[in-house]
Amino acid sequence: MAKLTTNDLNVRGQRVFVRVDYNVPMEEKDGRMVIDDLTRIKETRPTLDLLVEKGARIILAAHLGRPKGQREPSLSLRPVAAALAELIHRPVAFVDDCLGEKVEKTVGALKDGDLLLLENLRFHPGEEANDPVFADQLARLADAYVNDAFGAAHRAHASTEGVPRIVGRRGGKCAAGLLMERELKFLGEELENPARPFVVILGGAKVSDKIKVIDRLLEKADALLIGGAMAYTFKLARGFKTGRSLVETDKVEMARLAEAKSQKRGVTFLLPTDHIVADPVDTGQRDKKGRPIFEFRNPRVNAQPDIPDEAEGLDIGPETIRRYGEIIGGARTILWNGPMGMFEDKRFAGGTNAIARAVVEATQKHGAKSIIGGGDSVKALNLAGLGHQVTFMSTGGGASLEFLEGAELPGVVSLSDK
Ligand code: 3PG
Ligand code: MG
């Protein structure tokens, strides 16, 4: 790795500002906020253990949700401090702000190996604006900087870009955390020269979200298996009927070009040949964003590639599962990003679960390297109870996608070179 990592640091007695991604799913239960999934917290443990061992005075900083520069009690990181303390069997101090007198006093009292978690950075507008004054106030707390927040590394915010720039300018070291290092290794280096066949499975709702990734991966992959609602836009481009399925009519040309490119490069490009469909019925209700809520009636297998006018495609069908499964079974390297259907509804989770099992089997039985590109595919894999049977699961959502697209991440660029 071209950047300094935590292993390279000599930080005994130093104050180290550690940016982590503790943007974890939470929900209110009996008037308190509880954490639904601890993965992102757990995954920072190796970095924290190493820094404790090195005798650093650890100042953890993170964001939670999108409070837009306002104090929002339900988005406090206090419950995260408690969860972290329990997880690492050490006290974790908490201050209800990320800067100011109280923070400075608490930081001043830290001893070697102590941990402090600051309050949600996004309670201040300066965080997302990457305001230099705000960044300077944070940077003043620290002698060195570690970024272990891969999931937020695509953001050029004060804590991911401004602070390391200031610390670096002052001569302080800015290093990648161990999780950050692993993410960059698996989503980056490992896919540069993958063992072949290299099979990429892509799903999710929109072609527009994935087109840059598709474009990039077509340079490397041997096969591209498409699922999720974005498959319908590709099918429309091939001239099939898609009924009431979700399609991006303005992205049909984009889809056509992507498929043409795959043909030119000799990449196997597969679309679902059968589907689970249902009849969408408007319930008259609206979701939080004011969009109509549909109910799906009469789920059934649609065994032909065309989808009838009244039906919506919501998952891949059994024949597609079989074909995709065969290709996955022969893969040496697998990258999966995005579910195959509307997996939040059990009736449409079969395709995603079957693909998850195929990926796990290829990993466990045939020694394939399987890399799960974060977001919904990780959620689906965990729901299926298969999370720890793949080679690597990314903790990033948007960050993984941008990194796979080949973008330079501001949170990585700003770290010190080796
Ligand atoms: C995420 O969960 O995607 C990261 O923590 C970044 O959060 P954001 O999308 O609100 O910037
Ligand atoms: Mg995001």
Coordinates of N, CA, C and O in Angstrom, one line a residue, residues 225-398:
L225 N -23.3 -11.1 -14.6 CA -24.6 -11.6 -14.4 C -25.5 -10.5 -13.8 O -25.1 -10.0 -12.8
I226 N -26.5 -10.2 -14.5 CA -27.3 -9.1 -14.1 C -28.7 -9.5 -13.5 O -29.3 -10.4 -14.0
G227 N -29.0 -8.9 -12.4 CA -30.3 -9.1 -11.7 C -30.8 -7.8 -11.1 O -30.3 -6.8 -11.5
G228 N -31.9 -8.0 -10.3 CA -32.5 -6.8 -9.7 C -33.3 -6.0 -10.8 O -33.4 -6.4 -11.9
A229 N -33.9 -4.9 -10.4 CA -34.8 -4.2 -11.3 C -34.0 -3.6 -12.5 O -34.5 -3.4 -13.6
M230 N -32.7 -3.4 -12.3 CA -31.9 -2.8 -13.5 C -31.9 -3.8 -14.7 O -31.7 -3.4 -15.8
A231 N -32.1 -5.1 -14.4 CA -32.2 -6.1 -15.5 C -33.3 -5.7 -16.5 O -33.2 -6.0 -17.7
Y232 N -34.4 -5.1 -16.0 CA -35.5 -4.8 -16.8 C -35.2 -3.7 -17.9 O -35.7 -3.7 -19.0
T233 N -34.3 -2.7 -17.5 CA -33.9 -1.7 -18.4 C -33.1 -2.4 -19.5 O -33.2 -2.1 -20.7
F234 N -32.2 -3.3 -19.1 CA -31.4 -4.1 -20.1 C -32.3 -4.9 -21.0 O -32.1 -5.0 -22.2
K235 N -33.4 -5.5 -20.4 CA -34.3 -6.3 -21.2 C -35.0 -5.4 -22.2 O -35.3 -5.8 -23.4
L236 N -35.4 -4.3 -21.8 CA -36.1 -3.3 -22.7 C -35.2 -3.0 -23.8 O -35.6 -2.9 -25.0
A237 N -33.9 -2.8 -23.5 CA -33.0 -2.5 -24.6 C -32.8 -3.6 -25.6 O -32.6 -3.4 -26.8
R238 N -33.1 -4.8 -25.1 CA -33.0 -6.0 -26.1 C -34.3 -6.2 -26.8 O -34.4 -7.1 -27.6
G239 N -35.3 -5.4 -26.4 CA -36.6 -5.5 -27.1 C -37.7 -6.4 -26.4 O -38.7 -6.7 -27.0
F240 N -37.4 -6.8 -25.2 CA -38.4 -7.7 -24.5 C -39.5 -6.8 -23.9 O -39.3 -5.6 -23.7
K241 N -40.6 -7.4 -23.6 CA -41.7 -6.7 -22.8 C -41.3 -6.8 -21.4 O -41.0 -7.8 -20.8
T242 N -41.6 -5.6 -20.6 CA -41.2 -5.6 -19.2 C -42.5 -5.4 -18.3 O -42.3 -5.2 -17.1
G243 N -43.6 -5.3 -18.9 CA -44.9 -5.1 -18.2 C -44.8 -3.9 -17.3 O -44.4 -2.8 -17.8
R244 N -45.1 -4.0 -16.0 CA -45.1 -2.9 -15.1 C -43.8 -2.8 -14.3 O -43.8 -2.2 -13.2
S245 N -42.8 -3.5 -14.7 CA -41.5 -3.6 -14.0 C -40.9 -2.2 -13.9 O -41.1 -1.4 -14.8
L246 N -40.1 -2.0 -12.9 CA -39.3 -0.7 -12.8 C -38.3 -0.6 -14.0 O -37.5 -1.5 -14.1
V247 N -38.5 0.4 -14.8 CA -37.5 0.6 -15.9 C -37.1 2.0 -16.0 O -37.9 2.9 -15.6
E248 N -35.9 2.3 -16.4 CA -35.5 3.7 -16.7 C -35.5 3.8 -18.2 O -34.5 3.5 -18.9
T249 N -36.6 4.4 -18.7 CA -36.7 4.4 -20.1 C -35.7 5.3 -20.8 O -35.3 5.1 -21.9
D250 N -35.2 6.3 -20.0 CA -34.2 7.2 -20.5 C -32.8 6.6 -20.5 O -31.8 7.3 -20.9
K251 N -32.6 5.4 -20.0 CA -31.3 4.8 -19.8 C -31.2 3.6 -20.8 O -30.2 2.8 -20.7
V252 N -32.2 3.4 -21.7 CA -32.1 2.2 -22.5 C -30.9 2.3 -23.5 O -30.3 1.2 -23.7
E253 N -30.6 3.4 -24.0 CA -29.5 3.6 -24.9 C -28.2 3.2 -24.2 O -27.3 2.6 -24.7
M254 N -28.1 3.7 -22.9 CA -26.9 3.5 -22.1 C -26.7 2.0 -21.9 O -25.6 1.4 -22.0
A255 N -27.9 1.3 -21.6 CA -27.9 -0.1 -21.4 C -27.4 -0.8 -22.7 O -26.6 -1.8 -22.7
R256 N -27.9 -0.4 -23.8 CA -27.5 -1.0 -25.1 C -26.0 -0.9 -25.4 O -25.4 -1.8 -25.8
L257 N -25.5 0.3 -25.1 CA -24.1 0.5 -25.3 C -23.2 -0.4 -24.4 O -22.2 -0.9 -24.8
A258 N -23.6 -0.5 -23.1 CA -22.9 -1.4 -22.2 C -22.9 -2.8 -22.7 O -21.8 -3.5 -22.7
E259 N -24.0 -3.3 -23.2 CA -24.0 -4.7 -23.7 C -23.2 -4.8 -24.9 O -22.5 -5.8 -25.1
A260 N -23.2 -3.8 -25.8 CA -22.4 -3.8 -27.0 C -20.9 -3.9 -26.6 O -20.1 -4.6 -27.2
K261 N -20.5 -3.1 -25.6 CA -19.1 -3.1 -25.2 C -18.7 -4.5 -24.7 O -17.6 -5.0 -24.9
S262 N -19.6 -5.1 -23.9 CA -19.3 -6.5 -23.4 C -19.1 -7.5 -24.5 O -18.2 -8.3 -24.5
Q263 N -19.9 -7.3 -25.6 CA -19.8 -8.2 -26.7 C -18.4 -8.0 -27.4 O -17.7 -9.0 -27.7
K264 N -18.1 -6.8 -27.5 CA -16.8 -6.5 -28.2 C -15.6 -7.0 -27.4 O -14.6 -7.5 -28.0
R265 N -15.7 -7.0 -26.1 CA -14.6 -7.5 -25.3 C -14.7 -9.0 -25.0 O -13.9 -9.5 -24.2
G266 N -15.7 -9.6 -25.5 CA -15.9 -11.1 -25.3 C -16.3 -11.4 -23.9 O -16.0 -12.5 -23.4
V267 N -16.9 -10.5 -23.2 CA -17.4 -10.8 -21.8 C -18.8 -11.4 -21.9 O -19.7 -10.9 -22.6
T268 N -19.0 -12.6 -21.2 CA -20.4 -13.2 -21.2 C -21.3 -12.2 -20.4 O -21.0 -11.9 -19.3
F269 N -22.4 -11.8 -21.0 CA -23.2 -10.8 -20.4 C -24.6 -11.5 -20.3 O -25.3 -11.7 -21.3
L270 N -25.1 -11.8 -19.1 CA -26.3 -12.5 -19.0 C -27.4 -11.7 -18.3 O -27.2 -11.1 -17.3
L271 N -28.6 -11.9 -18.9 CA -29.8 -11.3 -18.3 C -30.7 -12.4 -17.9 O -30.7 -13.5 -18.4
P272 N -31.6 -12.1 -16.9 CA -32.6 -13.2 -16.5 C -33.5 -13.6 -17.6 O -33.9 -12.8 -18.4
T273 N -33.7 -14.9 -17.7 CA -34.6 -15.4 -18.7 C -36.0 -15.8 -18.2 O -36.9 -16.1 -18.9
D274 N -36.1 -15.8 -16.9 CA -37.4 -16.0 -16.3 C -37.4 -15.2 -15.0 O -36.4 -14.7 -14.5
H275 N -38.6 -15.0 -14.4 CA -38.8 -14.0 -13.3 C -39.9 -14.5 -12.3 O -40.7 -15.3 -12.7
I276 N -39.8 -14.0 -11.1 CA -41.0 -14.0 -10.2 C -41.7 -12.7 -10.4 O -41.1 -11.6 -10.3
V277 N -42.9 -12.8 -10.8 CA -43.7 -11.5 -11.0 C -44.9 -11.5 -10.1 O -45.3 -12.5 -9.5
A278 N -45.5 -10.3 -10.0 CA -46.7 -10.2 -9.2 C -47.5 -9.0 -9.7 O -47.0 -8.2 -10.6
D279 N -48.7 -8.9 -9.3 CA -49.6 -7.7 -9.8 C -49.5 -6.6 -8.8 O -50.0 -6.8 -7.7
P280 N -49.0 -5.5 -9.2 CA -48.9 -4.3 -8.2 C -50.3 -3.7 -8.1 O -51.0 -3.4 -9.1
V281 N -50.7 -3.4 -6.8 CA -52.0 -2.8 -6.6 C -51.7 -1.6 -5.7 O -51.1 -1.7 -4.6
D282 N -52.2 -0.4 -6.1 CA -52.0 0.8 -5.3 C -52.8 0.8 -4.0 O -54.0 0.6 -4.1
T283 N -52.2 0.9 -2.9 CA -52.9 0.8 -1.6 C -53.5 2.2 -1.2 O -54.3 2.3 -0.3
G284 N -53.2 3.2 -2.0 CA -53.8 4.5 -1.7 C -52.9 5.2 -0.6 O -53.1 6.4 -0.4
Q285 N -52.0 4.5 0.0 CA -51.1 5.1 1.0 C -49.9 5.7 0.4 O -49.5 5.3 -0.7
R286 N -49.2 6.5 1.1 CA -48.0 7.2 0.6 C -46.8 6.9 1.6 O -47.1 6.8 2.8
D287 N -45.6 6.7 1.1 CA -44.5 6.5 2.0 C -44.0 7.9 2.5 O -44.5 8.9 2.1
K288 N -42.8 7.9 3.2 CA -42.3 9.2 3.8 C -42.0 10.2 2.8 O -42.1 11.4 3.0
K289 N -41.6 9.7 1.6 CA -41.2 10.6 0.5 C -42.4 11.0 -0.4 O -42.3 11.6 -1.4
G290 N -43.6 10.5 0.0 CA -44.9 10.9 -0.7 C -45.1 10.0 -1.9 O -46.0 10.3 -2.7
R291 N -44.4 8.9 -2.0 CA -44.6 8.0 -3.2 C -45.7 7.0 -2.9 O -45.8 6.6 -1.7
P292 N -46.5 6.6 -3.9 CA -47.5 5.6 -3.6 C -46.9 4.3 -3.1 O -45.9 3.9 -3.6
I293 N -47.6 3.6 -2.2 CA -47.2 2.3 -1.7 C -48.0 1.3 -2.4 O -49.3 1.3 -2.4
F294 N -47.3 0.3 -3.0 CA -48.0 -0.8 -3.7 C -48.0 -2.1 -2.9 O -47.1 -2.3 -2.1
E295 N -49.0 -2.9 -3.2 CA -49.1 -4.2 -2.6 C -48.9 -5.1 -3.8 O -49.4 -4.8 -4.9
F296 N -48.2 -6.2 -3.5 CA -48.0 -7.2 -4.7 C -48.8 -8.4 -4.5 O -48.7 -9.2 -3.5
R297 N -49.8 -8.6 -5.4 CA -50.7 -9.8 -5.3 C -50.3 -10.8 -6.3 O -49.8 -10.6 -7.4
N298 N -50.6 -12.0 -5.9 CA -50.5 -13.2 -6.8 C -49.1 -13.4 -7.3 O -48.9 -13.5 -8.6
P299 N -48.1 -13.5 -6.4 CA -46.7 -13.8 -6.9 C -46.7 -15.1 -7.6 O -47.3 -16.1 -7.2
R300 N -45.9 -15.2 -8.7 CA -45.9 -16.4 -9.5 C -44.6 -16.4 -10.4 O -44.0 -15.4 -10.7
V301 N -44.3 -17.6 -10.9 CA -43.1 -17.7 -11.8 C -43.6 -17.4 -13.2 O -44.7 -17.8 -13.6
N302 N -42.9 -16.5 -13.8 CA -43.1 -16.2 -15.2 C -42.0 -16.8 -16.0 O -40.9 -16.4 -16.1
A303 N -42.4 -18.0 -16.7 CA -41.3 -18.8 -17.2 C -40.8 -18.4 -18.6 O -40.0 -19.1 -19.2
Q304 N -41.3 -17.3 -19.1 CA -40.7 -16.8 -20.4 C -40.1 -15.4 -20.2 O -40.4 -14.7 -19.2
P305 N -39.2 -15.0 -21.1 CA -38.5 -13.8 -20.9 C -39.4 -12.5 -21.0 O -39.1 -11.5 -20.4
D306 N -40.5 -12.6 -21.7 CA -41.4 -11.4 -21.8 C -42.3 -11.4 -20.5 O -42.8 -12.4 -20.1
I307 N -42.5 -10.2 -20.0 CA -43.4 -10.1 -18.8 C -44.7 -9.5 -19.2 O -44.8 -8.5 -20.0
P308 N -45.8 -10.1 -18.8 CA -47.1 -9.6 -19.3 C -47.4 -8.2 -18.8 O -46.9 -7.8 -17.8
D309 N -48.3 -7.5 -19.5 CA -48.6 -6.1 -19.3 C -49.0 -5.8 -17.9 O -48.6 -4.7 -17.4
E310 N -49.8 -6.6 -17.2 CA -50.3 -6.3 -15.9 C -49.3 -6.6 -14.7 O -49.5 -6.3 -13.6
A311 N -48.2 -7.3 -15.1 CA -47.3 -7.8 -14.0 C -46.0 -7.0 -13.9 O -45.6 -6.4 -14.8
E312 N -45.5 -7.1 -12.7 CA -44.2 -6.5 -12.4 C -43.2 -7.6 -12.0 O -43.5 -8.4 -11.2
G313 N -42.0 -7.5 -12.6 CA -40.9 -8.4 -12.2 C -40.3 -8.0 -10.9 O -40.0 -6.8 -10.7
L314 N -40.2 -9.0 -10.0 CA -39.7 -8.6 -8.6 C -38.5 -9.5 -8.2 O -37.9 -9.2 -7.1
D315 N -38.2 -10.5 -9.0 CA -37.1 -11.4 -8.6 C -36.7 -12.2 -9.8 O -37.5 -12.3 -10.8
I316 N -35.5 -12.8 -9.8 CA -35.1 -13.7 -10.9 C -35.8 -15.1 -10.7 O -36.1 -15.4 -9.5
G317 N -36.1 -15.8 -11.7 CA -36.8 -17.1 -11.7 C -35.9 -18.2 -11.5 O -34.6 -18.1 -11.6
P318 N -36.4 -19.5 -11.4 CA -35.6 -20.7 -11.1 C -34.7 -21.0 -12.2 O -33.6 -21.5 -12.0
E319 N -35.0 -20.8 -13.5 CA -34.1 -21.1 -14.6 C -32.9 -20.2 -14.6 O -31.8 -20.6 -14.8
T320 N -33.2 -18.9 -14.3 CA -32.1 -18.0 -14.2 C -31.1 -18.3 -13.0 O -29.9 -18.3 -13.1
I321 N -31.7 -18.7 -11.9 CA -30.9 -19.1 -10.7 C -30.0 -20.3 -11.1 O -28.8 -20.3 -10.8
R322 N -30.6 -21.2 -11.9 CA -29.8 -22.4 -12.3 C -28.6 -22.0 -13.2 O -27.5 -22.4 -13.0
R323 N -28.9 -21.2 -14.2 CA -27.9 -20.7 -15.1 C -26.8 -19.9 -14.4 O -25.6 -20.1 -14.6
Y324 N -27.2 -19.0 -13.6 CA -26.3 -18.1 -12.9 C -25.4 -19.0 -11.9 O -24.2 -18.8 -11.8
G325 N -26.1 -19.9 -11.3 CA -25.5 -20.8 -10.3 C -24.3 -21.6 -10.9 O -23.3 -21.8 -10.3
E326 N -24.6 -22.1 -12.1 CA -23.6 -22.8 -12.8 C -22.3 -22.0 -13.1 O -21.2 -22.5 -12.9
I327 N -22.5 -20.8 -13.5 CA -21.4 -19.9 -13.8 C -20.6 -19.5 -12.5 O -19.4 -19.6 -12.5
I328 N -21.4 -19.3 -11.5 CA -20.8 -18.9 -10.2 C -20.0 -20.1 -9.7 O -18.9 -20.0 -9.2
G329 N -20.5 -21.3 -9.9 CA -19.8 -22.6 -9.4 C -18.5 -22.8 -10.1 O -17.6 -23.4 -9.5
G330 N -18.3 -22.2 -11.3 CA -17.0 -22.4 -12.0 C -16.0 -21.2 -11.8 O -15.0 -21.2 -12.4
A331 N -16.5 -20.2 -11.0 CA -15.7 -19.0 -10.8 C -14.5 -19.2 -9.9 O -14.5 -19.9 -8.9
R332 N -13.4 -18.5 -10.1 CA -12.3 -18.4 -9.2 C -12.3 -17.1 -8.4 O -11.8 -17.1 -7.3
T333 N -12.8 -16.1 -9.0 CA -13.0 -14.8 -8.3 C -14.4 -14.3 -8.5 O -14.9 -14.4 -9.7
I334 N -15.1 -13.9 -7.5 CA -16.5 -13.4 -7.6 C -16.6 -12.1 -6.9 O -16.1 -11.8 -5.8
L335 N -17.2 -11.1 -7.6 CA -17.6 -9.8 -7.0 C -19.1 -9.7 -7.1 O -19.7 -9.9 -8.2
W336 N -19.7 -9.4 -6.0 CA -21.2 -9.3 -6.0 C -21.6 -8.0 -5.4 O -21.2 -7.6 -4.3
N337 N -22.4 -7.2 -6.1 CA -22.9 -6.0 -5.6 C -24.4 -5.8 -6.1 O -24.7 -5.7 -7.2
G338 N -25.3 -5.8 -5.1 CA -26.7 -5.5 -5.4 C -27.6 -6.8 -5.4 O -27.2 -7.8 -6.0
P339 N -28.7 -6.7 -4.8 CA -29.6 -7.9 -4.7 C -30.3 -8.2 -6.1 O -30.3 -7.4 -6.9
M340 N -30.7 -9.5 -6.2 CA -31.4 -10.0 -7.4 C -32.8 -9.6 -7.5 O -33.4 -9.7 -8.6
G341 N -33.4 -9.2 -6.4 CA -34.9 -8.9 -6.4 C -35.2 -8.1 -5.2 O -34.3 -7.6 -4.5
M342 N -36.5 -7.9 -5.0 CA -37.0 -7.1 -3.8 C -36.9 -8.0 -2.6 O -37.9 -8.4 -2.0
F343 N -35.7 -8.2 -2.1 CA -35.4 -9.3 -1.1 C -36.0 -8.9 0.3 O -36.1 -9.8 1.2
E344 N -36.3 -7.6 0.5 CA -36.9 -7.3 1.8 C -38.3 -8.0 2.0 O -38.7 -8.2 3.1
D345 N -38.9 -8.4 0.9 CA -40.2 -9.1 1.0 C -39.8 -10.6 0.7 O -39.2 -10.9 -0.4
K346 N -40.1 -11.5 1.7 CA -39.7 -12.9 1.6 C -40.1 -13.5 0.3 O -39.4 -14.4 -0.2
R347 N -41.2 -13.1 -0.3 CA -41.7 -13.8 -1.5 C -40.8 -13.5 -2.7 O -40.9 -14.2 -3.7
F348 N -40.0 -12.4 -2.5 CA -39.1 -12.1 -3.7 C -37.6 -12.1 -3.3 O -36.8 -11.4 -3.8
A349 N -37.3 -12.9 -2.2 CA -36.0 -13.0 -1.7 C -35.3 -14.3 -2.2 O -34.1 -14.5 -2.1
G350 N -36.1 -15.2 -2.9 CA -35.5 -16.5 -3.3 C -34.3 -16.4 -4.2 O -33.3 -17.1 -4.0
G351 N -34.3 -15.5 -5.2 CA -33.2 -15.3 -6.1 C -32.0 -14.8 -5.4 O -30.9 -15.4 -5.6
T352 N -32.1 -13.8 -4.6 CA -31.0 -13.3 -3.9 C -30.4 -14.3 -2.9 O -29.1 -14.5 -2.9
N353 N -31.2 -15.1 -2.2 CA -30.7 -16.1 -1.3 C -30.0 -17.2 -2.1 O -29.0 -17.7 -1.6
A354 N -30.6 -17.6 -3.2 CA -30.0 -18.7 -4.0 C -28.6 -18.3 -4.5 O -27.6 -19.0 -4.5
I355 N -28.5 -17.0 -4.9 CA -27.2 -16.5 -5.4 C -26.2 -16.5 -4.2 O -25.1 -16.9 -4.4
A356 N -26.7 -16.0 -3.1 CA -25.9 -16.0 -1.9 C -25.3 -17.4 -1.6 O -24.1 -17.6 -1.3
R357 N -26.2 -18.4 -1.7 CA -25.8 -19.8 -1.4 C -24.7 -20.3 -2.4 O -23.8 -20.9 -2.1
A358 N -25.0 -19.9 -3.7 CA -24.0 -20.3 -4.7 C -22.7 -19.7 -4.5 O -21.6 -20.3 -4.7
V359 N -22.7 -18.4 -4.1 CA -21.4 -17.7 -3.8 C -20.7 -18.4 -2.7 O -19.4 -18.6 -2.7
V360 N -21.4 -18.7 -1.6 CA -20.8 -19.3 -0.4 C -20.2 -20.7 -0.8 O -19.1 -21.1 -0.4
E361 N -21.0 -21.4 -1.6 CA -20.5 -22.8 -2.0 C -19.3 -22.7 -2.9 O -18.3 -23.5 -2.6
A362 N -19.2 -21.8 -3.8 CA -18.0 -21.6 -4.6 C -16.8 -21.2 -3.7 O -15.7 -21.7 -4.0
T363 N -17.1 -20.5 -2.7 CA -16.0 -20.1 -1.8 C -15.5 -21.2 -0.9 O -14.3 -21.5 -0.8
Q364 N -16.5 -21.9 -0.3 CA -16.2 -23.0 0.7 C -15.7 -24.2 0.0 O -14.8 -24.9 0.5
K365 N -16.3 -24.6 -1.1 CA -16.0 -25.9 -1.7 C -15.0 -25.8 -2.8 O -14.2 -26.8 -3.0
H366 N -15.0 -24.7 -3.5 CA -14.0 -24.7 -4.7 C -12.9 -23.7 -4.5 O -12.1 -23.4 -5.4
G367 N -12.9 -23.0 -3.3 CA -11.8 -22.1 -3.0 C -11.8 -20.8 -3.8 O -10.8 -20.2 -4.0
A368 N -13.0 -20.4 -4.3 CA -13.1 -19.2 -5.0 C -12.9 -18.0 -4.0 O -13.2 -18.2 -2.8
K369 N -12.4 -16.9 -4.5 CA -12.3 -15.7 -3.7 C -13.6 -14.9 -3.9 O -13.9 -14.5 -5.1
S370 N -14.4 -14.7 -2.9 CA -15.6 -13.9 -3.1 C -15.6 -12.6 -2.3 O -15.3 -12.6 -1.1
I371 N -15.9 -11.6 -3.0 CA -15.9 -10.2 -2.5 C -17.3 -9.6 -2.6 O -17.8 -9.6 -3.7
I372 N -17.8 -9.2 -1.5 CA -19.2 -8.6 -1.5 C -19.1 -7.1 -1.4 O -18.5 -6.6 -0.4
G373 N -19.6 -6.4 -2.4 CA -19.3 -5.0 -2.5 C -20.1 -4.1 -1.6 O -20.4 -2.9 -2.0
G374 N -20.6 -4.5 -0.5 CA -21.3 -3.6 0.4 C -22.7 -3.4 0.2 O -23.3 -3.9 -0.7
G375 N -23.3 -2.5 1.1 CA -24.7 -2.1 0.9 C -25.7 -3.3 1.1 O -25.6 -4.1 2.0
D376 N -26.7 -3.3 0.1 CA -27.8 -4.3 0.2 C -27.3 -5.7 0.1 O -28.0 -6.6 0.7
S377 N -26.3 -6.0 -0.7 CA -25.9 -7.4 -0.8 C -25.4 -8.0 0.5 O -25.6 -9.1 0.8
V378 N -24.7 -7.1 1.3 CA -24.2 -7.5 2.6 C -25.4 -7.8 3.5 O -25.4 -8.8 4.2
K379 N -26.4 -6.9 3.4 CA -27.6 -7.0 4.2 C -28.3 -8.3 3.9 O -28.6 -9.1 4.8
A380 N -28.4 -8.6 2.6 CA -29.1 -9.8 2.2 C -28.3 -11.1 2.6 O -28.9 -12.1 3.1
L381 N -27.0 -11.0 2.5 CA -26.2 -12.2 2.9 C -26.3 -12.4 4.4 O -26.4 -13.6 4.9
N382 N -26.3 -11.4 5.2 CA -26.5 -11.5 6.6 C -27.9 -12.0 7.0 O -28.0 -12.8 7.9
L383 N -28.9 -11.5 6.3 CA -30.2 -12.0 6.5 C -30.3 -13.5 6.3 O -31.0 -14.2 6.9
A384 N -29.6 -14.0 5.3 CA -29.6 -15.4 4.9 C -28.7 -16.2 5.9 O -28.6 -17.4 5.7
G385 N -28.0 -15.5 6.8 CA -27.2 -16.1 7.8 C -25.9 -16.6 7.2 O -25.3 -17.6 7.7
L386 N -25.5 -16.0 6.1 CA -24.3 -16.5 5.4 C -23.1 -15.6 5.4 O -22.1 -15.8 4.7
G387 N -23.3 -14.5 6.2 CA -22.3 -13.4 6.1 C -20.8 -13.8 6.3 O -20.0 -13.2 5.6
H388 N -20.6 -14.8 7.2 CA -19.1 -15.0 7.4 C -18.5 -16.1 6.6 O -17.4 -16.6 6.8
Q389 N -19.3 -16.5 5.6 CA -18.7 -17.6 4.7 C -18.2 -17.2 3.4 O -18.1 -18.0 2.5
V390 N -18.1 -15.9 3.2 CA -17.5 -15.4 2.0 C -16.1 -14.8 2.4 O -15.7 -14.7 3.5
T391 N -15.3 -14.5 1.3 CA -13.9 -14.0 1.6 C -13.9 -12.7 2.2 O -13.2 -12.4 3.2
F392 N -14.7 -11.7 1.7 CA -14.7 -10.4 2.2 C -16.0 -9.7 2.0 O -16.6 -9.8 0.9
M393 N -16.5 -9.0 3.0 CA -17.7 -8.2 2.9 C -17.3 -6.8 3.2 O -16.8 -6.4 4.3
S394 N -17.6 -5.9 2.3 CA -17.3 -4.5 2.5 C -18.2 -3.8 3.4 O -19.4 -4.1 3.5
T395 N -17.7 -2.9 4.2 CA -18.5 -2.1 5.1 C -19.0 -0.8 4.4 O -19.7 0.0 5.0
G396 N -18.6 -0.6 3.2 CA -19.0 0.6 2.5 C -20.3 0.4 1.7 O -20.6 -0.7 1.3
G397 N -21.0 1.5 1.4 CA -22.1 1.5 0.5 C -21.7 2.3 -0.7 O -21.0 1.8 -1.7
G398 N -22.0 3.6 -0.7 CA -21.6 4.5 -1.8 C -20.1 4.5 -2.0 O -19.6 4.6 -3.1

